[in-house]
């Protein structure tokens, strides 16, 4: 009896230590949460926000604006603009709502593992997300993770209670996630595989799979009808069939770069720590624990979904691609830390304490760097600071020059141009918001036929419309003279030399005005 009391006393003290570690190392995250209210959309987000704004003003998506992103992303921005208006604070609120959704789904999943697991997950994931700064705010992989997390919770509820409604709801969330990022449908196939493994009878497997599929198809059906009604369905299908494969092939990174990008992020300590401590807590986690079915499911789904999702996307440069990994490994960290409490061996509890302290201290370091606007592997702060200053300067110059709202402007950039369009309230001269469609894949020689047709449309419109202003940002391949296709480079230079003159130039941008 005294031994049991002693063990309970030790566990209680260790639990208190864990919670204190989490609270203390989360202080920078809380500070950063407060400071993040002033953030505004940057990188990819302004593009989606601009397209959503134009859709609300009657523009047909895909037909009148060429873009390879899916309607699920636009809808989030459309709803944000309708509720909060077209402003930075509204989008910041949407980002925080999704953070709440992600933390809620993870917290509900980990509820049965105890408060230490829940608070570890909350501290780890929220710390990583906020440490990503403005660059990670409202990214598609982040939004996708919110829907994946909710679907995962309902899958677990179905496994536990065998209530088909949970499977149906899980399917609905997967369906929406798939129209943000199509790789989300990997989760659908993993669930079907789980249904087959459970072997509850052939008829039940078939019925459950059909129910899941119906749920998955609901939002794709809604989006398809929406595009059909707006007249954009043919162009959407065209882009999906003809352009997406080109874009995907042109953006794939090497295996080494993919692995390296993981180890140059907060995932490195989460993965390494999990692999080190997992053998120590294995028996308690997988053999004795009543929650082992949930643990197996989380491990099976999480690892496979993250790996397939990351490899299929194949892009190592952008750390926001790692969001599913952040989510699942934050969950694993919570499970492993909480399991060390049950171990009688004090060395195991010490290992858990060290793992928690190292993980939280590294995440804390990332958050502190972002608080002080210093550059890190995940926040791109040096780039963002320059981009924000550049946007303000360009807007100031164009307003001083007397740009009118009925005038058109074409911005050559990889990112950032949409923010300028939004703040000036002007339209692009072509239906192409970004030059990345033609330059980011660094084509050597001729374009594929479909891409050549798009380029012909783009350059013909520029020559015929001749927008009053053309802005070339430093991010542009044309600005840096890194365009691989010589013909494309010549056509743009010829346009600028014949019809435009420079009204402002520095080491961040060039502004051309029609002669």
Short mmCIF file of C-alpha atoms in Angstrom, two decimals:
data_model
loop_
_atom_site.label_atom_id
_atom_site.label_comp_id
_atom_site.label_asym_id
_atom_site.label_seq_id
_atom_site.Cartn_x
_atom_site.Cartn_y
_atom_site.Cartn_z
CA UNK A 1 0.00 0.00 0.00
CA UNK A 2 2.83 2.40 0.95
CA UNK A 3 4.61 1.50 -2.30
CA UNK A 4 1.45 2.32 -4.29
CA UNK A 5 1.06 5.64 -2.45
CA UNK A 6 4.72 6.37 -3.11
CA UNK A 7 4.33 5.62 -6.82
CA UNK A 8 1.21 7.78 -7.06
CA UNK A 9 3.02 10.58 -5.24
CA UNK A 10 5.98 10.37 -7.62
CA UNK A 11 3.68 10.32 -10.66
CA UNK A 12 1.81 13.35 -9.34
CA UNK A 13 5.05 15.26 -8.82
CA UNK A 14 6.40 14.30 -12.26
CA UNK A 15 3.08 15.33 -13.83
CA UNK A 16 3.35 18.70 -12.08
CA UNK A 17 6.92 19.09 -13.37
CA UNK A 18 5.75 18.30 -16.91
CA UNK A 19 2.97 20.88 -16.71
CA UNK A 20 5.34 23.53 -15.32
CA UNK A 21 7.79 22.87 -18.17
CA UNK A 22 4.98 23.23 -20.70
CA UNK A 23 3.69 26.47 -19.14
CA UNK A 24 7.12 28.11 -18.73
CA UNK A 25 8.31 27.29 -22.24
CA UNK A 26 4.95 28.40 -23.68
CA UNK A 27 5.31 31.98 -22.43
CA UNK A 28 7.01 33.13 -25.69
CA UNK A 29 4.16 31.50 -27.65
CA UNK A 30 1.60 33.50 -25.64
CA UNK A 31 3.57 36.72 -26.24
CA UNK A 32 3.81 35.93 -29.94
CA UNK A 33 0.08 35.20 -30.08
CA UNK A 34 -0.58 38.72 -28.80
CA UNK A 35 1.92 40.32 -31.19
CA UNK A 36 0.54 38.33 -34.14
CA UNK A 37 -2.66 40.39 -34.21
CA UNK A 38 -0.82 42.96 -36.37
CA UNK A 39 0.20 40.39 -39.02
CA UNK A 40 -1.17 40.70 -42.54
CA UNK A 41 -1.44 38.24 -45.46
CA UNK A 42 1.86 37.56 -47.20
CA UNK A 43 3.33 35.11 -49.74
CA UNK A 44 0.48 32.90 -51.09
CA UNK A 45 -2.41 34.26 -49.00
CA UNK A 46 -2.85 37.60 -50.85
CA UNK A 47 -3.32 35.70 -54.12
CA UNK A 48 -6.21 33.70 -52.66
CA UNK A 49 -7.63 36.78 -50.98
CA UNK A 50 -7.52 38.75 -54.23
CA UNK A 51 -9.18 35.94 -56.21
CA UNK A 52 -11.89 35.61 -53.53
CA UNK A 53 -12.46 39.37 -53.68
CA UNK A 54 -12.79 39.26 -57.48
CA UNK A 55 -15.17 36.27 -57.31
CA UNK A 56 -17.39 38.24 -54.92
CA UNK A 57 -17.37 41.01 -57.54
CA UNK A 58 -18.59 38.74 -60.33
CA UNK A 59 -15.37 37.40 -61.84
CA UNK A 60 -15.54 33.77 -63.01
CA UNK A 61 -12.86 31.65 -61.31
CA UNK A 62 -10.42 29.84 -63.63
CA UNK A 63 -11.98 31.43 -66.71
CA UNK A 64 -11.22 35.09 -65.99
CA UNK A 65 -8.42 34.43 -63.49
CA UNK A 66 -5.92 31.68 -64.25
CA UNK A 67 -4.96 29.80 -61.10
CA UNK A 68 -4.16 26.20 -60.20
CA UNK A 69 -5.53 26.30 -56.65
CA UNK A 70 -8.81 24.68 -55.69
CA UNK A 71 -12.22 26.13 -54.71
CA UNK A 72 -11.94 24.98 -51.08
CA UNK A 73 -9.23 27.58 -50.53
CA UNK A 74 -11.24 30.34 -52.24
CA UNK A 75 -14.32 29.58 -50.14
CA UNK A 76 -12.41 30.09 -46.89
CA UNK A 77 -11.32 33.52 -48.14
CA UNK A 78 -14.77 34.35 -49.52
CA UNK A 79 -16.40 33.56 -46.17
CA UNK A 80 -13.68 35.55 -44.37
CA UNK A 81 -14.30 38.63 -46.54
CA UNK A 82 -18.10 38.32 -46.17
CA UNK A 83 -17.91 38.10 -42.36
CA UNK A 84 -14.93 40.31 -41.49
CA UNK A 85 -14.48 42.44 -44.59
CA UNK A 86 -11.42 42.79 -46.79
CA UNK A 87 -8.77 43.52 -44.17
CA UNK A 88 -5.78 41.96 -42.44
CA UNK A 89 -7.41 41.58 -39.02
CA UNK A 90 -10.27 39.55 -40.52
CA UNK A 91 -7.86 37.14 -42.13
CA UNK A 92 -5.85 36.98 -38.89
CA UNK A 93 -9.02 35.95 -37.06
CA UNK A 94 -9.67 33.20 -39.63
CA UNK A 95 -6.14 31.89 -39.13
CA UNK A 96 -6.68 31.78 -35.35
CA UNK A 97 -10.06 30.06 -35.80
CA UNK A 98 -8.31 27.30 -37.72
CA UNK A 99 -5.65 27.12 -35.01
CA UNK A 100 -8.47 26.59 -32.51
CA UNK A 101 -10.01 23.88 -34.75
CA UNK A 102 -6.67 22.06 -35.04
CA UNK A 103 -5.98 22.28 -31.31
CA UNK A 104 -9.55 21.19 -30.53
CA UNK A 105 -9.33 18.11 -32.78
CA UNK A 106 -5.96 17.11 -31.32
CA UNK A 107 -7.16 17.79 -27.77
CA UNK A 108 -10.28 15.65 -28.24
CA UNK A 109 -8.21 12.82 -29.71
CA UNK A 110 -5.75 12.97 -26.79
CA UNK A 111 -8.35 13.45 -24.06
CA UNK A 112 -8.21 9.77 -23.09
CA UNK A 113 -4.42 10.00 -22.69
CA UNK A 114 -4.69 12.65 -20.00
CA UNK A 115 -4.08 16.36 -19.50
CA UNK A 116 -0.30 16.12 -20.01
CA UNK A 117 -0.81 14.70 -23.51
CA UNK A 118 -3.36 17.41 -24.38
CA UNK A 119 -1.25 20.31 -23.10
CA UNK A 120 1.91 18.95 -24.73
CA UNK A 121 0.13 18.82 -28.09
CA UNK A 122 -1.33 22.31 -27.69
CA UNK A 123 2.03 23.81 -26.69
CA UNK A 124 4.00 22.07 -29.44
CA UNK A 125 1.64 22.72 -32.36
CA UNK A 126 0.65 26.28 -31.48
CA UNK A 127 4.31 27.14 -30.80
CA UNK A 128 5.38 25.85 -34.21
CA UNK A 129 2.52 27.55 -36.07
CA UNK A 130 3.06 30.96 -34.49
CA UNK A 131 6.84 30.66 -34.84
CA UNK A 132 6.23 30.35 -38.59
CA UNK A 133 5.14 33.98 -38.51
CA UNK A 134 3.24 35.73 -41.28
CA UNK A 135 4.72 33.36 -43.87
CA UNK A 136 2.70 30.43 -42.49
CA UNK A 137 -0.49 32.35 -41.79
CA UNK A 138 -3.41 30.88 -43.70
CA UNK A 139 -1.38 28.55 -45.90
CA UNK A 140 -3.31 25.80 -47.71
CA UNK A 141 -1.52 22.96 -45.90
CA UNK A 142 -2.49 24.59 -42.61
CA UNK A 143 -6.16 24.87 -43.58
CA UNK A 144 -6.05 21.29 -44.86
CA UNK A 145 -4.66 20.10 -41.51
CA UNK A 146 -7.69 21.56 -39.74
CA UNK A 147 -10.08 19.41 -41.79
CA UNK A 148 -7.79 16.35 -41.59
CA UNK A 149 -7.67 16.69 -37.80
CA UNK A 150 -11.47 16.82 -37.53
CA UNK A 151 -11.88 13.83 -39.84
CA UNK A 152 -9.33 11.88 -37.79
CA UNK A 153 -11.28 12.54 -34.60
CA UNK A 154 -14.50 11.20 -36.13
CA UNK A 155 -12.68 8.17 -37.55
CA UNK A 156 -11.49 7.31 -34.05
CA UNK A 157 -15.03 7.78 -32.72
CA UNK A 158 -16.29 5.39 -35.40
CA UNK A 159 -13.65 2.78 -34.47
CA UNK A 160 -14.66 3.00 -30.80
CA UNK A 161 -18.45 3.21 -31.11
CA UNK A 162 -19.16 1.76 -34.59
CA UNK A 163 -21.64 4.58 -35.24
CA UNK A 164 -21.81 5.12 -38.99
CA UNK A 165 -22.62 8.81 -38.60
CA UNK A 166 -19.04 9.37 -37.41
CA UNK A 167 -17.67 7.76 -40.57
CA UNK A 168 -19.97 9.89 -42.70
CA UNK A 169 -18.88 13.13 -40.97
CA UNK A 170 -15.23 12.12 -41.33
CA UNK A 171 -15.84 11.71 -45.05
CA UNK A 172 -17.34 15.21 -45.31
CA UNK A 173 -14.23 16.78 -43.79
CA UNK A 174 -11.94 14.73 -46.04
CA UNK A 175 -13.97 15.85 -49.05
CA UNK A 176 -13.47 19.51 -48.19
CA UNK A 177 -9.78 19.02 -47.41
CA UNK A 178 -9.34 17.40 -50.82
CA UNK A 179 -10.56 20.58 -52.50
CA UNK A 180 -7.84 22.51 -50.68
CA UNK A 181 -5.11 19.96 -51.35
CA UNK A 182 -5.94 16.81 -53.38
CA UNK A 183 -3.36 14.82 -51.41
CA UNK A 184 -5.90 14.86 -48.56
CA UNK A 185 -7.67 11.99 -50.33
CA UNK A 186 -4.78 9.77 -49.20
CA UNK A 187 -6.61 9.75 -45.86
CA UNK A 188 -9.72 8.34 -47.58
CA UNK A 189 -7.77 5.35 -48.94
CA UNK A 190 -6.08 4.78 -45.57
CA UNK A 191 -9.49 4.63 -43.87
CA UNK A 192 -10.79 2.14 -46.45
CA UNK A 193 -7.69 0.06 -45.73
CA UNK A 194 -8.47 0.21 -42.01
CA UNK A 195 -12.03 -0.97 -42.69
CA UNK A 196 -10.62 -3.95 -44.60
CA UNK A 197 -8.19 -4.74 -41.78
CA UNK A 198 -10.97 -4.68 -39.17
CA UNK A 199 -12.83 -7.42 -41.11
CA UNK A 200 -16.32 -6.82 -39.69
CA UNK A 201 -17.89 -8.84 -42.47
CA UNK A 202 -17.92 -8.22 -46.21
CA UNK A 203 -21.33 -6.57 -46.24
CA UNK A 204 -20.40 -4.15 -43.45
CA UNK A 205 -17.09 -3.26 -45.13
CA UNK A 206 -18.93 -2.48 -48.37
CA UNK A 207 -21.66 -0.44 -46.64
CA UNK A 208 -19.17 1.48 -44.50
CA UNK A 209 -16.99 2.22 -47.53
CA UNK A 210 -20.03 3.47 -49.47
CA UNK A 211 -21.09 5.69 -46.55
CA UNK A 212 -17.58 7.12 -46.26
CA UNK A 213 -17.47 7.72 -50.02
CA UNK A 214 -20.82 9.53 -49.98
CA UNK A 215 -19.48 11.82 -47.26
CA UNK A 216 -16.27 12.44 -49.21
CA UNK A 217 -18.24 13.34 -52.37
CA UNK A 218 -20.51 15.98 -50.80
CA UNK A 219 -18.21 19.01 -51.00
CA UNK A 220 -16.66 18.07 -54.35
CA UNK A 221 -20.24 17.88 -55.64
CA UNK A 222 -21.07 21.30 -54.19
CA UNK A 223 -17.91 22.85 -55.62
CA UNK A 224 -18.54 21.29 -59.04
CA UNK A 225 -22.08 22.69 -59.12
CA UNK A 226 -20.80 26.10 -57.99
CA UNK A 227 -18.23 26.18 -60.82
CA UNK A 228 -20.83 24.97 -63.34
CA UNK A 229 -23.27 27.66 -62.24
CA UNK A 230 -20.57 30.36 -62.49
CA UNK A 231 -19.35 29.18 -65.89
CA UNK A 232 -15.90 28.14 -64.76
CA UNK A 233 -16.19 24.34 -64.83
CA UNK A 234 -14.62 23.80 -68.28
CA UNK A 235 -11.62 26.00 -67.50
CA UNK A 236 -11.23 24.33 -64.10
CA UNK A 237 -11.14 20.86 -65.67
CA UNK A 238 -8.74 22.15 -68.33
CA UNK A 239 -6.33 23.45 -65.71
CA UNK A 240 -6.57 20.26 -63.61
CA UNK A 241 -5.99 17.96 -66.59
CA UNK A 242 -3.46 19.99 -68.56
CA UNK A 243 -1.68 22.39 -66.23
CA UNK A 244 -1.43 20.71 -62.81
CA UNK A 245 0.70 17.78 -64.09
CA UNK A 246 3.08 20.29 -65.71
CA UNK A 247 3.30 22.36 -62.53
CA UNK A 248 3.78 19.30 -60.33
CA UNK A 249 6.60 17.90 -62.47
CA UNK A 250 8.35 21.24 -62.55
CA UNK A 251 8.33 21.72 -58.79
CA UNK A 252 9.54 18.34 -57.50
CA UNK A 253 12.62 18.43 -55.25
CA UNK A 254 15.21 15.68 -54.85
CA UNK A 255 14.82 13.07 -52.09
CA UNK A 256 17.85 14.53 -50.31
CA UNK A 257 16.27 18.01 -50.27
CA UNK A 258 13.01 16.59 -48.94
CA UNK A 259 14.75 14.81 -46.06
CA UNK A 260 16.97 17.81 -45.40
CA UNK A 261 13.96 20.13 -45.18
CA UNK A 262 12.47 17.93 -42.43
CA UNK A 263 15.66 18.03 -40.41
CA UNK A 264 15.89 21.81 -40.80
CA UNK A 265 12.57 22.32 -39.02
CA UNK A 266 11.03 21.69 -35.57
CA UNK A 267 10.12 18.22 -36.83
CA UNK A 268 13.72 17.08 -36.31
CA UNK A 269 13.52 17.03 -32.50
CA UNK A 270 9.96 15.64 -32.50
CA UNK A 271 10.91 12.72 -34.76
CA UNK A 272 14.28 12.06 -33.11
CA UNK A 273 12.86 12.25 -29.59
CA UNK A 274 9.95 9.96 -30.46
CA UNK A 275 12.28 7.34 -31.99
CA UNK A 276 14.61 7.44 -28.97
CA UNK A 277 11.92 7.14 -26.27
CA UNK A 278 9.47 4.88 -28.13
CA UNK A 279 11.40 1.64 -27.37
CA UNK A 280 11.49 2.57 -23.67
CA UNK A 281 7.71 3.01 -23.38
CA UNK A 282 6.76 0.43 -26.02
CA UNK A 283 5.30 -2.19 -23.65
CA UNK A 284 3.18 0.30 -21.74
CA UNK A 285 2.06 2.00 -24.93
CA UNK A 286 1.20 -0.93 -27.17
CA UNK A 287 0.81 -4.07 -25.04
CA UNK A 288 -0.78 -3.09 -21.74
CA UNK A 289 -2.68 0.09 -22.49
CA UNK A 290 -6.43 -0.06 -23.24
CA UNK A 291 -5.95 2.80 -25.69
CA UNK A 292 -3.56 0.80 -27.88
CA UNK A 293 -6.11 0.53 -30.73
CA UNK A 294 -6.28 4.33 -30.95
CA UNK A 295 -2.48 4.54 -30.68
CA UNK A 296 -1.97 2.04 -33.50
CA UNK A 297 -4.47 3.90 -35.68
CA UNK A 298 -2.79 7.27 -35.04
CA UNK A 299 0.63 5.81 -35.79
CA UNK A 300 -0.54 4.01 -38.94
CA UNK A 301 -2.56 6.89 -40.38
CA UNK A 302 -0.25 9.68 -39.25
CA UNK A 303 3.06 8.34 -40.52
CA UNK A 304 1.68 7.12 -43.86
CA UNK A 305 -0.42 10.23 -44.49
CA UNK A 306 2.46 12.57 -43.71
CA UNK A 307 4.99 10.66 -45.82
CA UNK A 308 2.73 10.16 -48.85
CA UNK A 309 1.47 13.74 -48.64
CA UNK A 310 4.98 15.18 -48.42
CA UNK A 311 6.58 12.98 -51.08
CA UNK A 312 3.75 13.44 -53.61
CA UNK A 313 3.95 17.22 -53.25
CA UNK A 314 7.72 16.90 -53.53
CA UNK A 315 8.49 20.51 -52.60
CA UNK A 316 11.25 21.00 -50.06
CA UNK A 317 11.64 24.78 -50.10
CA UNK A 318 8.41 25.69 -48.31
CA UNK A 319 8.22 24.58 -44.69
CA UNK A 320 4.44 24.97 -44.57
CA UNK A 321 4.29 21.68 -46.50
CA UNK A 322 5.21 20.05 -43.18
CA UNK A 323 1.96 20.95 -41.38
CA UNK A 324 0.54 17.40 -41.37
CA UNK A 325 3.86 16.27 -39.87
CA UNK A 326 3.70 18.99 -37.22
CA UNK A 327 0.19 17.85 -36.33
CA UNK A 328 0.81 14.12 -36.05
CA UNK A 329 4.21 14.33 -34.35
CA UNK A 330 2.83 16.85 -31.85
CA UNK A 331 0.18 14.21 -31.08
CA UNK A 332 2.87 11.51 -30.76
CA UNK A 333 4.88 13.76 -28.44
CA UNK A 334 1.81 14.14 -26.21
CA UNK A 335 1.17 10.39 -26.15
CA UNK A 336 4.80 9.48 -25.42
CA UNK A 337 5.24 12.09 -22.68
CA UNK A 338 2.01 11.03 -20.96
CA UNK A 339 3.03 7.35 -21.19
CA UNK A 340 6.30 8.00 -19.33
CA UNK A 341 4.16 8.91 -16.31
CA UNK A 342 2.96 5.29 -16.10
CA UNK A 343 6.46 3.83 -16.16
CA UNK A 344 7.73 2.72 -12.76
CA UNK A 345 11.36 3.26 -13.77
CA UNK A 346 12.53 6.71 -12.69
CA UNK A 347 15.05 6.77 -15.55
CA UNK A 348 12.13 6.60 -17.98
CA UNK A 349 10.43 9.52 -16.26
CA UNK A 350 13.72 11.41 -16.44
CA UNK A 351 13.96 10.60 -20.17
CA UNK A 352 10.45 12.00 -20.64
CA UNK A 353 11.40 15.16 -18.75
CA UNK A 354 14.53 15.66 -20.87
CA UNK A 355 12.64 15.02 -24.12
CA UNK A 356 9.92 17.49 -23.13
CA UNK A 357 12.44 20.14 -22.07
CA UNK A 358 14.55 19.83 -25.23
CA UNK A 359 11.49 19.85 -27.52
CA UNK A 360 9.90 22.82 -25.81
CA UNK A 361 13.17 24.77 -25.60
CA UNK A 362 13.79 24.36 -29.36
CA UNK A 363 10.23 25.46 -30.19
CA UNK A 364 10.70 28.30 -27.70
CA UNK A 365 13.83 29.37 -29.61
CA UNK A 366 11.85 29.49 -32.87
CA UNK A 367 9.12 31.60 -31.27
CA UNK A 368 11.61 34.04 -29.70
CA UNK A 369 13.29 34.57 -33.09
CA UNK A 370 9.91 35.43 -34.59
CA UNK A 371 9.01 37.74 -31.68
CA UNK A 372 12.17 39.76 -32.35
CA UNK A 373 11.65 39.52 -36.14
CA UNK A 374 14.81 37.55 -36.67
CA UNK A 375 15.15 35.05 -39.47
CA UNK A 376 14.66 31.31 -38.86
CA UNK A 377 14.25 28.18 -40.97
CA UNK A 378 10.46 28.46 -40.81
CA UNK A 379 9.53 32.15 -40.64
CA UNK A 380 11.32 33.77 -43.66
CA UNK A 381 11.38 37.02 -41.65
CA UNK A 382 14.18 38.73 -43.56
CA UNK A 383 12.28 38.23 -46.82
CA UNK A 384 8.91 39.26 -45.38
CA UNK A 385 10.24 42.49 -43.87
CA UNK A 386 11.65 43.52 -47.26
CA UNK A 387 8.46 42.53 -49.08
CA UNK A 388 6.23 44.59 -46.79
CA UNK A 389 8.46 47.64 -47.18
CA UNK A 390 8.58 47.12 -50.95
CA UNK A 391 4.78 46.92 -51.20
CA UNK A 392 4.36 50.18 -49.29
CA UNK A 393 6.95 51.96 -51.43
CA UNK A 394 5.43 50.80 -54.73
CA UNK A 395 1.92 51.81 -53.64
CA UNK A 396 3.20 55.23 -52.54
CA UNK A 397 5.01 55.81 -55.86
CA UNK A 398 2.02 54.74 -57.99
CA UNK A 399 -0.41 56.90 -56.00
CA UNK A 400 1.92 59.86 -56.27
CA UNK A 401 2.09 59.28 -60.04
CA UNK A 402 -1.70 59.47 -60.15
CA UNK A 403 -2.76 55.88 -60.81
CA UNK A 404 -6.54 55.61 -61.24
CA UNK A 405 -8.75 52.70 -60.23
CA UNK A 406 -9.88 52.18 -63.80
CA UNK A 407 -6.29 51.75 -64.98
CA UNK A 408 -4.75 48.31 -65.34
CA UNK A 409 -1.40 47.16 -64.08
CA UNK A 410 0.63 43.99 -64.61
CA UNK A 411 2.93 42.86 -61.83
CA UNK A 412 5.79 40.48 -62.53
CA UNK A 413 6.62 38.62 -59.35
CA UNK A 414 6.62 35.22 -57.70
CA UNK A 415 4.62 36.44 -54.68
CA UNK A 416 3.37 39.73 -53.21
CA UNK A 417 1.82 41.37 -56.26
CA UNK A 418 -1.75 40.59 -55.25
CA UNK A 419 -1.36 42.69 -52.08
CA UNK A 420 -0.46 45.70 -54.24
CA UNK A 421 -3.51 45.12 -56.46
CA UNK A 422 -5.79 44.85 -53.43
CA UNK A 423 -4.52 47.97 -51.70
CA UNK A 424 -4.63 50.06 -54.87
CA UNK A 425 -8.02 48.65 -55.86
CA UNK A 426 -6.88 48.11 -59.47
CA UNK A 427 -7.10 45.18 -61.89
CA UNK A 428 -4.36 43.21 -63.62
CA UNK A 429 -4.05 43.61 -67.38
CA UNK A 430 -4.23 39.85 -67.93
CA UNK A 431 -5.94 36.94 -66.23
CA UNK A 432 -2.55 35.77 -64.89
CA UNK A 433 -1.75 37.11 -61.42
CA UNK A 434 1.66 35.46 -61.23
CA UNK A 435 4.55 34.83 -63.57
CA UNK A 436 5.33 31.54 -61.77
CA UNK A 437 3.22 29.70 -64.32
CA UNK A 438 5.89 30.46 -66.92
CA UNK A 439 9.13 30.88 -64.99
CA UNK A 440 9.23 29.05 -61.66
CA UNK A 441 9.74 25.66 -63.32
CA UNK A 442 12.86 26.99 -65.07
CA UNK A 443 12.02 25.64 -68.53
CA UNK A 444 14.91 24.85 -70.82
CA UNK A 445 13.78 25.40 -74.38
CA UNK A 446 10.18 25.17 -75.59
CA UNK A 447 7.14 25.10 -73.34
CA UNK A 448 4.76 22.13 -73.41
CA UNK A 449 1.93 22.92 -75.85
CA UNK A 450 -0.67 23.80 -73.19
CA UNK A 451 1.71 26.14 -71.39
CA UNK A 452 2.75 27.75 -74.68
CA UNK A 453 -0.92 28.54 -75.39
CA UNK A 454 -1.21 30.20 -71.98
CA UNK A 455 1.94 32.22 -72.60
CA UNK A 456 0.67 33.31 -76.02
CA UNK A 457 -2.56 34.48 -74.39
CA UNK A 458 -0.60 36.33 -71.69
CA UNK A 459 1.87 38.14 -73.96
CA UNK A 460 -0.76 38.89 -76.65
CA UNK A 461 -3.00 40.51 -74.01
CA UNK A 462 -0.09 42.61 -72.75
CA UNK A 463 0.75 43.82 -76.27
CA UNK A 464 -2.88 44.56 -77.11
CA UNK A 465 -4.00 46.03 -73.76
CA UNK A 466 -0.72 47.82 -72.94
CA UNK A 467 -1.41 48.47 -69.23
CA UNK A 468 -0.47 51.92 -67.95
CA UNK A 469 2.03 50.40 -65.51
CA UNK A 470 4.18 47.28 -65.36
CA UNK A 471 5.89 46.53 -62.06
CA UNK A 472 8.77 44.09 -61.88
CA UNK A 473 9.65 42.97 -58.35
CA UNK A 474 12.97 41.47 -57.29
CA UNK A 475 11.28 38.08 -56.87
CA UNK A 476 10.59 38.09 -60.62
CA UNK A 477 12.73 35.85 -62.80
CA UNK A 478 12.63 38.62 -65.42
CA UNK A 479 14.04 41.12 -62.91
CA UNK A 480 16.87 38.74 -62.04
CA UNK A 481 17.36 37.76 -65.70
CA UNK A 482 16.98 34.08 -64.83
CA UNK A 483 14.30 33.17 -67.37
CA UNK A 484 15.45 29.99 -69.10
CA UNK A 485 13.15 30.29 -72.12
CA UNK A 486 14.94 32.80 -74.38
CA UNK A 487 11.85 33.45 -76.52
CA UNK A 488 9.78 34.40 -73.48
CA UNK A 489 12.52 36.71 -72.21
CA UNK A 490 12.79 38.43 -75.61
CA UNK A 491 9.03 39.05 -75.94
CA UNK A 492 8.84 40.75 -72.54
CA UNK A 493 11.99 42.84 -73.10
CA UNK A 494 10.75 43.90 -76.52
CA UNK A 495 7.42 45.03 -75.03
CA UNK A 496 9.16 47.07 -72.33
CA UNK A 497 11.74 48.64 -74.65
CA UNK A 498 9.22 49.65 -77.33
CA UNK A 499 6.31 50.94 -75.29
CA UNK A 500 7.49 51.75 -71.75
CA UNK A 501 9.93 53.90 -69.84
CA UNK A 502 11.20 53.52 -66.27
CA UNK A 503 9.75 55.95 -63.70
CA UNK A 504 11.37 54.37 -60.64
CA UNK A 505 14.06 51.78 -60.09
CA UNK A 506 15.98 50.42 -57.10
CA UNK A 507 17.40 47.11 -55.92
CA UNK A 508 13.93 45.78 -55.03
CA UNK A 509 11.75 46.68 -58.03
CA UNK A 510 11.39 48.52 -61.34
CA UNK A 511 8.24 50.48 -62.25
CA UNK A 512 7.55 50.97 -65.97
CA UNK A 513 5.00 53.44 -67.35
CA UNK A 514 3.48 53.53 -70.81
CA UNK A 515 5.23 56.09 -73.03
#
